[in-house]
XYZ file of C-alpha atoms in Angstrom:
146
model
C 88.269 110.126 70.116
C 92.065 110.502 70.076
C 95.230 108.448 69.212
C 97.421 106.439 71.269
C 101.231 106.476 70.594
C 101.024 103.870 67.816
C 98.501 105.855 66.115
C 95.596 103.530 67.096
C 92.247 105.268 67.922
C 91.237 105.608 71.584
C 87.974 106.274 73.111
C 87.734 108.445 76.293
C 84.356 108.804 78.276
C 84.792 112.298 79.573
C 82.164 114.613 81.684
C 81.448 118.013 80.616
C 81.736 121.079 80.949
C 84.961 120.237 82.688
C 86.031 117.424 80.503
C 87.000 115.119 83.296
C 87.823 111.376 82.649
C 84.699 109.280 84.490
C 85.411 107.137 87.295
C 82.804 104.405 88.414
C 82.388 102.591 91.906
C 81.230 99.203 91.766
C 78.553 98.201 94.172
C 79.514 95.589 96.737
C 80.068 91.756 94.850
C 80.956 88.537 95.583
C 84.543 87.505 93.628
C 85.344 84.060 92.469
C 88.922 84.540 91.866
C 90.491 87.617 93.702
C 94.229 88.392 92.287
C 94.724 91.408 94.337
C 97.674 90.417 96.438
C 101.190 90.546 96.153
C 102.495 91.786 92.854
C 99.080 90.862 90.655
C 100.327 89.691 87.311
C 103.706 90.386 87.452
C 106.079 87.084 87.031
C 103.003 85.090 85.573
C 102.951 83.366 82.232
C 100.776 86.124 80.933
C 102.131 88.995 83.200
C 104.571 91.709 82.250
C 108.151 91.537 82.715
C 108.387 95.003 84.475
C 106.765 95.275 87.450
C 105.482 98.916 87.134
C 103.341 97.453 84.712
C 101.833 94.823 86.787
C 97.834 94.619 87.060
C 95.683 93.646 89.742
C 92.128 91.716 88.162
C 89.024 90.351 89.813
C 85.905 89.318 88.654
C 82.598 90.853 90.102
C 79.478 88.458 90.286
C 75.932 88.958 90.922
C 75.980 86.357 93.176
C 73.904 86.532 96.462
C 75.706 88.214 99.680
C 74.966 86.500 102.749
C 72.174 84.744 101.266
C 70.316 87.959 99.778
C 70.172 88.848 96.389
C 72.681 91.458 95.248
C 70.056 94.299 94.087
C 72.750 96.972 93.554
C 74.789 94.627 91.104
C 71.408 94.887 89.071
C 70.992 98.503 88.913
C 74.864 98.850 88.121
C 74.603 96.263 85.510
C 71.692 98.143 83.805
C 73.661 101.534 84.029
C 76.929 99.624 82.407
C 74.600 98.098 79.887
C 73.437 101.625 78.762
C 77.211 102.711 78.548
C 78.136 99.722 76.413
C 74.891 100.740 74.096
C 76.183 104.499 73.752
C 79.940 102.942 72.976
C 78.299 100.803 70.376
C 76.466 103.624 68.546
C 79.344 105.560 68.698
C 81.671 103.179 67.204
C 79.093 102.325 64.794
C 78.797 106.005 63.927
C 82.569 106.268 63.537
C 83.410 102.796 62.233
C 86.021 103.854 59.362
C 88.189 105.894 62.212
C 88.085 103.280 64.898
C 87.851 99.785 63.169
C 89.121 100.741 59.700
C 85.675 99.437 58.029
C 82.564 100.545 56.881
C 78.921 99.556 56.251
C 79.173 97.144 59.217
C 76.067 97.262 60.938
C 75.317 97.725 64.578
C 74.787 94.041 65.358
C 78.214 92.994 63.583
C 79.927 95.420 65.636
C 78.086 94.053 68.890
C 79.691 91.077 67.957
C 83.268 92.458 67.934
C 82.528 94.424 71.346
C 83.549 93.238 74.697
C 80.449 93.914 76.675
C 81.356 94.885 80.476
C 78.543 92.980 81.991
C 78.863 89.142 80.427
C 76.625 85.996 81.131
C 78.045 82.781 83.002
C 77.179 79.573 81.906
C 77.178 76.280 83.577
C 79.896 74.114 81.672
C 78.000 70.966 82.104
C 74.410 72.337 81.376
C 74.692 75.297 79.627
C 72.097 77.105 81.513
C 72.656 80.621 82.584
C 73.998 80.906 86.069
C 74.676 84.495 86.773
C 76.608 87.675 85.309
C 80.338 89.142 85.798
C 82.410 91.625 85.182
C 86.228 91.591 84.985
C 87.870 94.291 86.450
C 91.401 95.418 85.919
C 93.596 98.271 87.761
C 97.243 99.039 87.584
C 99.508 98.240 90.786
C 101.309 101.438 90.341
C 99.583 104.818 89.771
C 101.430 107.420 87.938
C 102.695 110.394 90.341
C 100.864 112.950 87.940
C 102.373 116.085 86.625
C 105.701 117.503 88.411
């Protein structure tokens, strides 16, 4: 638990004992709307005015690949759900520092949380048609310490 430049609480996931940031590799997935070309979201209505802050985004779905169910996505989805649950437990325990609130139930905090793997529903019937993850990454990486 730390703070950003504006004093807001930030949460980092680290691996001990070296205290290294966690990086995860996704399984092969089908994407419905890749936006990983050109300058990403730079120049769009919702994108930044500075190209160095541009991001690429895509959705990773559990759709079948070449008519074969994506078993790797299911295992990855379970792992990400466990991470989300650990994060939820942490935020519940530290809610005053993070949310500025106290006495919220775990379910109330869960309603505020944006889960990693989200259900997708058919717009006409409302039936569950799959799951997806929305991923973003910066177009430019920091060169690191000099």
